[in-house]
């Protein structure tokens, strides 16, 4: 692969992740409204099932029309729609996404929206730390971008001071679980098809959350009908499309850079709120600027510029 082709793929993948972050950010209101009408397990079960329904024909179409180019690469595993490696990756991703989503919803109830936005995006710090365990070096400019983005998230999301409560602990757990999912995707995406990996991920999430729905919550068809738009938005756009874009895009990106791009979710959520009439404070605007600067710095070829000067 030539350097020009590699750069174009990286740029396109960055765009896909920014699109995913935009969908997640704008979906936040829909999710919040849906959870006012139905329980956490019910909402997650329905959105996961809808994601499976959406992704099944998409993945079958891609598989049938591009058999030789997609799949699990080596060892002849691309002869089957579901390989052992694909299922393993999907189970691990699905388990982490399901638990992260459930923990996040309970954390939001206990800690509030603002604090949860900041604590959830702490995965931008956790991802590079996990990467060090697997001997993945992080460039100095990326560490600086991570710190800058974390500061930006604080100004953007934390509007009131307060001590640490159980909700905060749950949200930090959520950030860790999302970081784990990002690292799992990074490990498997080179050898399995991203769309089918996303399909298995949500199939696993659907099974876990459906069991929880029948064990811990009362299923109310009327309430589900009232929350149909929120379920549709979260199931098709946020889960089916955005999470699949994340998996596909990560194939050409460093996981640390990917996590920084995904953290734009909180910025887009704030901007969406402003579009619908919510006023952004000076602190929130400053936070948005810091996050955007961090993303730009992470994408710039700073090291190559220094080499040229030498």
Short mmCIF file of C-alpha atoms in Angstrom, two decimals:
data_model
loop_
_atom_site.label_atom_id
_atom_site.label_comp_id
_atom_site.label_asym_id
_atom_site.label_seq_id
_atom_site.Cartn_x
_atom_site.Cartn_y
_atom_site.Cartn_z
CA UNK A 1 0.00 0.00 0.00
CA UNK A 2 1.42 3.37 -1.03
CA UNK A 3 1.70 6.23 1.46
CA UNK A 4 -0.90 8.23 -0.49
CA UNK A 5 -3.46 5.41 -0.39
CA UNK A 6 -2.78 4.85 3.32
CA UNK A 7 -3.36 8.55 4.10
CA UNK A 8 -6.59 8.61 2.10
CA UNK A 9 -7.87 5.52 3.96
CA UNK A 10 -6.94 7.09 7.30
CA UNK A 11 -8.72 10.32 6.38
CA UNK A 12 -11.85 8.47 5.25
CA UNK A 13 -11.85 6.34 8.42
CA UNK A 14 -11.55 9.50 10.53
CA UNK A 15 -14.57 10.91 8.72
CA UNK A 16 -16.54 7.69 9.42
CA UNK A 17 -15.73 7.92 13.13
CA UNK A 18 -16.73 11.57 13.25
CA UNK A 19 -20.02 10.60 11.59
CA UNK A 20 -20.49 7.87 14.21
CA UNK A 21 -19.78 10.39 16.98
CA UNK A 22 -22.32 12.78 15.43
CA UNK A 23 -25.00 10.07 15.41
CA UNK A 24 -24.24 9.09 19.03
CA UNK A 25 -24.32 12.73 20.11
CA UNK A 26 -27.64 13.51 18.43
CA UNK A 27 -29.09 10.19 19.67
CA UNK A 28 -28.56 11.13 23.30
CA UNK A 29 -31.86 13.03 23.55
CA UNK A 30 -33.77 10.17 21.92
CA UNK A 31 -32.25 7.66 24.34
CA UNK A 32 -33.05 9.83 27.35
CA UNK A 33 -36.68 10.19 26.25
CA UNK A 34 -37.01 6.46 25.65
CA UNK A 35 -35.67 5.59 29.08
CA UNK A 36 -38.31 7.82 30.67
CA UNK A 37 -40.95 5.45 29.30
CA UNK A 38 -39.39 1.97 29.52
CA UNK A 39 -36.76 0.22 31.65
CA UNK A 40 -33.03 0.02 30.95
CA UNK A 41 -32.99 -3.68 30.04
CA UNK A 42 -36.10 -3.30 27.87
CA UNK A 43 -34.69 -0.33 25.98
CA UNK A 44 -31.33 -2.03 25.40
CA UNK A 45 -32.97 -5.32 24.37
CA UNK A 46 -35.23 -3.66 21.81
CA UNK A 47 -32.52 -1.43 20.33
CA UNK A 48 -30.13 -4.41 20.10
CA UNK A 49 -32.76 -6.59 18.42
CA UNK A 50 -33.54 -3.81 15.96
CA UNK A 51 -29.82 -3.46 15.20
CA UNK A 52 -29.67 -7.21 14.45
CA UNK A 53 -32.70 -6.96 12.15
CA UNK A 54 -31.05 -4.04 10.32
CA UNK A 55 -27.56 -5.57 10.06
CA UNK A 56 -28.55 -9.11 9.01
CA UNK A 57 -29.63 -8.32 5.41
CA UNK A 58 -26.82 -5.75 5.06
CA UNK A 59 -24.13 -8.26 6.09
CA UNK A 60 -25.66 -11.03 3.93
CA UNK A 61 -25.71 -8.73 0.91
CA UNK A 62 -22.06 -7.73 1.41
CA UNK A 63 -21.00 -11.33 2.01
CA UNK A 64 -22.70 -12.70 -1.10
CA UNK A 65 -21.49 -9.92 -3.39
CA UNK A 66 -17.94 -9.67 -2.13
CA UNK A 67 -16.96 -13.14 -0.89
CA UNK A 68 -13.39 -12.98 -2.05
CA UNK A 69 -12.62 -9.58 -0.52
CA UNK A 70 -14.24 -9.78 2.92
CA UNK A 71 -14.29 -12.33 5.67
CA UNK A 72 -11.64 -13.64 7.97
CA UNK A 73 -8.74 -13.36 5.61
CA UNK A 74 -6.49 -16.36 6.06
CA UNK A 75 -6.88 -20.04 6.97
CA UNK A 76 -9.88 -20.43 4.66
CA UNK A 77 -12.28 -19.07 7.30
CA UNK A 78 -13.98 -16.70 4.83
CA UNK A 79 -15.75 -19.71 3.33
CA UNK A 80 -18.29 -19.52 6.16
CA UNK A 81 -20.51 -16.62 7.17
CA UNK A 82 -19.65 -17.05 10.86
CA UNK A 83 -16.14 -18.24 11.70
CA UNK A 84 -14.92 -19.18 15.18
CA UNK A 85 -12.77 -16.06 15.34
CA UNK A 86 -15.65 -13.83 14.25
CA UNK A 87 -17.96 -15.32 16.89
CA UNK A 88 -15.29 -14.98 19.59
CA UNK A 89 -14.72 -11.33 18.73
CA UNK A 90 -18.46 -10.65 18.54
CA UNK A 91 -19.13 -12.29 21.92
CA UNK A 92 -16.38 -10.26 23.60
CA UNK A 93 -17.52 -7.02 21.95
CA UNK A 94 -21.19 -7.72 22.64
CA UNK A 95 -20.59 -8.51 26.29
CA UNK A 96 -18.57 -5.35 26.87
CA UNK A 97 -20.99 -3.08 24.94
CA UNK A 98 -24.02 -4.53 26.72
CA UNK A 99 -22.53 -4.10 30.19
CA UNK A 100 -21.18 -0.63 29.35
CA UNK A 101 -24.59 0.53 28.11
CA UNK A 102 -26.43 -0.79 31.17
CA UNK A 103 -23.92 0.67 33.60
CA UNK A 104 -24.00 4.01 31.80
CA UNK A 105 -27.79 4.30 32.05
CA UNK A 106 -27.79 3.64 35.79
CA UNK A 107 -24.89 6.08 36.18
CA UNK A 108 -26.78 8.82 34.34
CA UNK A 109 -29.75 8.41 36.72
CA UNK A 110 -27.52 8.74 39.80
CA UNK A 111 -24.99 11.34 38.60
CA UNK A 112 -26.83 13.43 36.04
CA UNK A 113 -26.25 14.05 32.35
CA UNK A 114 -23.34 16.53 32.57
CA UNK A 115 -21.10 14.51 34.86
CA UNK A 116 -21.89 11.30 32.98
CA UNK A 117 -20.77 12.84 29.69
CA UNK A 118 -17.37 13.64 31.16
CA UNK A 119 -16.81 10.38 33.07
CA UNK A 120 -17.92 8.17 30.15
CA UNK A 121 -15.43 9.81 27.78
CA UNK A 122 -12.58 8.96 30.14
CA UNK A 123 -12.06 6.02 27.78
CA UNK A 124 -9.80 8.42 25.86
CA UNK A 125 -7.37 8.05 28.79
CA UNK A 126 -7.99 4.35 29.43
CA UNK A 127 -7.48 3.18 25.82
CA UNK A 128 -3.81 4.27 25.55
CA UNK A 129 -3.12 2.90 29.05
CA UNK A 130 -4.54 -0.47 28.01
CA UNK A 131 -2.50 -0.23 24.82
CA UNK A 132 0.69 0.00 26.89
CA UNK A 133 -0.10 -3.42 28.35
CA UNK A 134 0.04 -4.80 24.80
CA UNK A 135 3.24 -2.85 24.00
CA UNK A 136 1.46 -0.28 21.82
CA UNK A 137 3.45 2.92 22.07
CA UNK A 138 1.63 6.26 22.16
CA UNK A 139 3.31 9.28 20.56
CA UNK A 140 3.91 12.35 22.77
CA UNK A 141 1.58 14.47 20.62
CA UNK A 142 -1.22 11.96 21.26
CA UNK A 143 -0.67 12.11 25.04
CA UNK A 144 -0.90 15.89 24.83
CA UNK A 145 -4.08 15.61 22.75
CA UNK A 146 -5.58 13.19 25.29
CA UNK A 147 -4.92 15.59 28.19
CA UNK A 148 -6.29 18.52 26.16
CA UNK A 149 -9.44 16.58 25.21
CA UNK A 150 -9.97 15.45 28.82
CA UNK A 151 -9.79 19.07 30.01
CA UNK A 152 -12.20 20.05 27.25
CA UNK A 153 -14.65 17.34 28.30
CA UNK A 154 -14.50 18.60 31.88
CA UNK A 155 -15.37 22.17 30.88
CA UNK A 156 -18.06 20.89 28.51
CA UNK A 157 -19.79 18.39 30.77
CA UNK A 158 -19.15 19.18 34.43
CA UNK A 159 -21.17 22.29 35.21
CA UNK A 160 -21.52 21.76 38.96
CA UNK A 161 -19.00 20.74 41.61
CA UNK A 162 -19.69 17.74 43.80
CA UNK A 163 -18.18 14.72 45.47
CA UNK A 164 -17.85 11.23 44.06
CA UNK A 165 -20.95 9.03 44.42
CA UNK A 166 -21.88 5.50 43.37
CA UNK A 167 -23.11 6.83 40.02
CA UNK A 168 -19.66 8.25 39.29
CA UNK A 169 -18.08 4.87 40.05
CA UNK A 170 -20.52 3.18 37.65
CA UNK A 171 -19.68 5.69 34.92
CA UNK A 172 -15.95 5.13 35.34
CA UNK A 173 -16.67 1.40 34.99
CA UNK A 174 -18.63 2.26 31.83
CA UNK A 175 -15.63 4.18 30.44
CA UNK A 176 -13.39 1.18 31.16
CA UNK A 177 -15.80 -1.22 29.42
CA UNK A 178 -16.04 1.01 26.33
CA UNK A 179 -12.23 1.18 26.29
CA UNK A 180 -12.10 -2.62 26.41
CA UNK A 181 -14.53 -2.81 23.49
CA UNK A 182 -12.35 -0.43 21.46
CA UNK A 183 -9.27 -2.58 22.14
CA UNK A 184 -11.15 -5.79 21.29
CA UNK A 185 -12.26 -4.29 17.98
CA UNK A 186 -8.68 -3.21 17.30
CA UNK A 187 -7.52 -6.80 17.89
CA UNK A 188 -10.09 -8.56 15.70
CA UNK A 189 -10.93 -6.09 12.92
CA UNK A 190 -7.82 -6.90 10.86
CA UNK A 191 -8.91 -10.50 10.36
CA UNK A 192 -12.73 -10.45 10.42
CA UNK A 193 -15.41 -8.55 8.56
CA UNK A 194 -16.49 -5.44 10.44
CA UNK A 195 -20.20 -5.58 9.55
CA UNK A 196 -20.58 -9.20 10.64
CA UNK A 197 -18.58 -8.48 13.80
CA UNK A 198 -21.09 -5.72 14.59
CA UNK A 199 -23.97 -8.12 13.87
CA UNK A 200 -22.69 -10.72 16.34
CA UNK A 201 -21.93 -7.97 18.86
CA UNK A 202 -25.56 -6.83 18.94
CA UNK A 203 -26.93 -10.38 18.80
CA UNK A 204 -25.02 -11.08 22.03
CA UNK A 205 -26.19 -7.79 23.54
CA UNK A 206 -29.78 -8.63 22.57
CA UNK A 207 -29.64 -12.03 24.27
CA UNK A 208 -28.16 -10.69 27.53
CA UNK A 209 -30.48 -7.68 27.78
CA UNK A 210 -33.60 -9.71 26.81
CA UNK A 211 -32.93 -12.15 29.66
CA UNK A 212 -32.53 -9.17 32.01
CA UNK A 213 -35.72 -7.60 30.66
CA UNK A 214 -37.86 -10.64 31.55
CA UNK A 215 -36.11 -11.22 34.89
CA UNK A 216 -36.03 -7.69 36.29
CA UNK A 217 -38.58 -5.55 34.45
CA UNK A 218 -42.25 -5.53 33.51
CA UNK A 219 -42.77 -5.47 29.76
CA UNK A 220 -45.40 -2.88 28.89
CA UNK A 221 -46.45 -2.96 25.20
CA UNK A 222 -48.17 0.43 25.48
CA UNK A 223 -45.03 2.11 26.87
CA UNK A 224 -42.93 0.42 24.19
CA UNK A 225 -45.30 1.79 21.55
CA UNK A 226 -44.96 5.29 23.01
CA UNK A 227 -41.14 4.99 22.87
CA UNK A 228 -41.02 3.62 19.31
CA UNK A 229 -39.13 6.57 17.80
CA UNK A 230 -36.44 6.51 20.49
CA UNK A 231 -36.04 2.75 20.05
CA UNK A 232 -35.84 3.10 16.26
CA UNK A 233 -33.28 5.92 16.44
CA UNK A 234 -31.11 4.11 18.95
CA UNK A 235 -31.49 0.73 17.26
CA UNK A 236 -30.91 1.62 13.61
CA UNK A 237 -28.83 4.81 13.72
CA UNK A 238 -26.92 4.66 17.02
CA UNK A 239 -26.41 0.88 17.15
CA UNK A 240 -26.83 -0.53 13.65
CA UNK A 241 -25.06 2.26 11.76
CA UNK A 242 -22.80 4.17 14.18
CA UNK A 243 -21.26 1.18 15.98
CA UNK A 244 -20.69 -0.53 12.63
CA UNK A 245 -18.97 2.60 11.32
CA UNK A 246 -16.76 2.49 14.43
CA UNK A 247 -15.71 -1.11 13.79
CA UNK A 248 -15.10 -0.58 10.06
CA UNK A 249 -13.18 2.68 10.61
CA UNK A 250 -10.92 1.27 13.34
CA UNK A 251 -9.30 -1.02 10.78
CA UNK A 252 -7.26 1.92 9.48
CA UNK A 253 -6.76 3.88 12.71
CA UNK A 254 -4.72 3.74 15.86
CA UNK A 255 -7.12 2.90 18.75
CA UNK A 256 -5.99 5.99 20.69
CA UNK A 257 -6.77 8.27 17.73
CA UNK A 258 -10.07 6.43 17.27
CA UNK A 259 -11.05 7.03 20.90
CA UNK A 260 -10.28 10.74 20.54
CA UNK A 261 -12.50 11.00 17.47
CA UNK A 262 -15.30 9.11 19.21
CA UNK A 263 -15.13 11.51 22.17
CA UNK A 264 -16.63 14.14 19.83
CA UNK A 265 -19.94 12.51 20.80
CA UNK A 266 -20.25 14.86 23.78
CA UNK A 267 -19.40 17.90 21.67
CA UNK A 268 -22.03 17.01 19.05
CA UNK A 269 -24.57 16.38 21.83
CA UNK A 270 -23.93 19.88 23.20
CA UNK A 271 -24.13 21.45 19.74
CA UNK A 272 -27.35 19.56 18.99
CA UNK A 273 -28.82 20.89 22.22
CA UNK A 274 -27.82 24.43 21.20
CA UNK A 275 -29.46 23.91 17.79
CA UNK A 276 -32.74 23.06 19.53
CA UNK A 277 -32.64 26.12 21.76
CA UNK A 278 -30.35 25.25 24.66
CA UNK A 279 -27.80 28.00 25.37
CA UNK A 280 -24.15 27.01 25.68
CA UNK A 281 -22.21 28.68 28.50
CA UNK A 282 -18.75 30.20 28.01
CA UNK A 283 -17.31 27.16 29.83
CA UNK A 284 -19.07 24.74 27.47
CA UNK A 285 -17.94 26.64 24.37
CA UNK A 286 -14.37 26.65 25.71
CA UNK A 287 -14.63 22.89 26.28
CA UNK A 288 -15.80 22.31 22.69
CA UNK A 289 -12.87 24.36 21.36
CA UNK A 290 -10.35 22.37 23.43
CA UNK A 291 -11.73 19.03 22.20
CA UNK A 292 -11.65 20.13 18.56
CA UNK A 293 -8.06 21.35 19.00
CA UNK A 294 -7.11 17.99 20.51
CA UNK A 295 -8.62 16.13 17.53
CA UNK A 296 -6.80 18.38 15.05
CA UNK A 297 -3.47 17.96 16.87
CA UNK A 298 -3.89 14.18 16.92
CA UNK A 299 -4.31 14.17 13.13
CA UNK A 300 -1.41 16.47 12.27
CA UNK A 301 1.90 14.85 11.15
CA UNK A 302 3.84 16.77 13.81
CA UNK A 303 6.75 14.34 14.04
CA UNK A 304 7.33 14.31 10.29
CA UNK A 305 7.40 18.12 10.30
CA UNK A 306 10.13 18.10 12.94
CA UNK A 307 12.10 15.52 10.96
CA UNK A 308 11.97 17.70 7.85
CA UNK A 309 13.32 20.69 9.80
CA UNK A 310 16.26 18.61 10.98
#
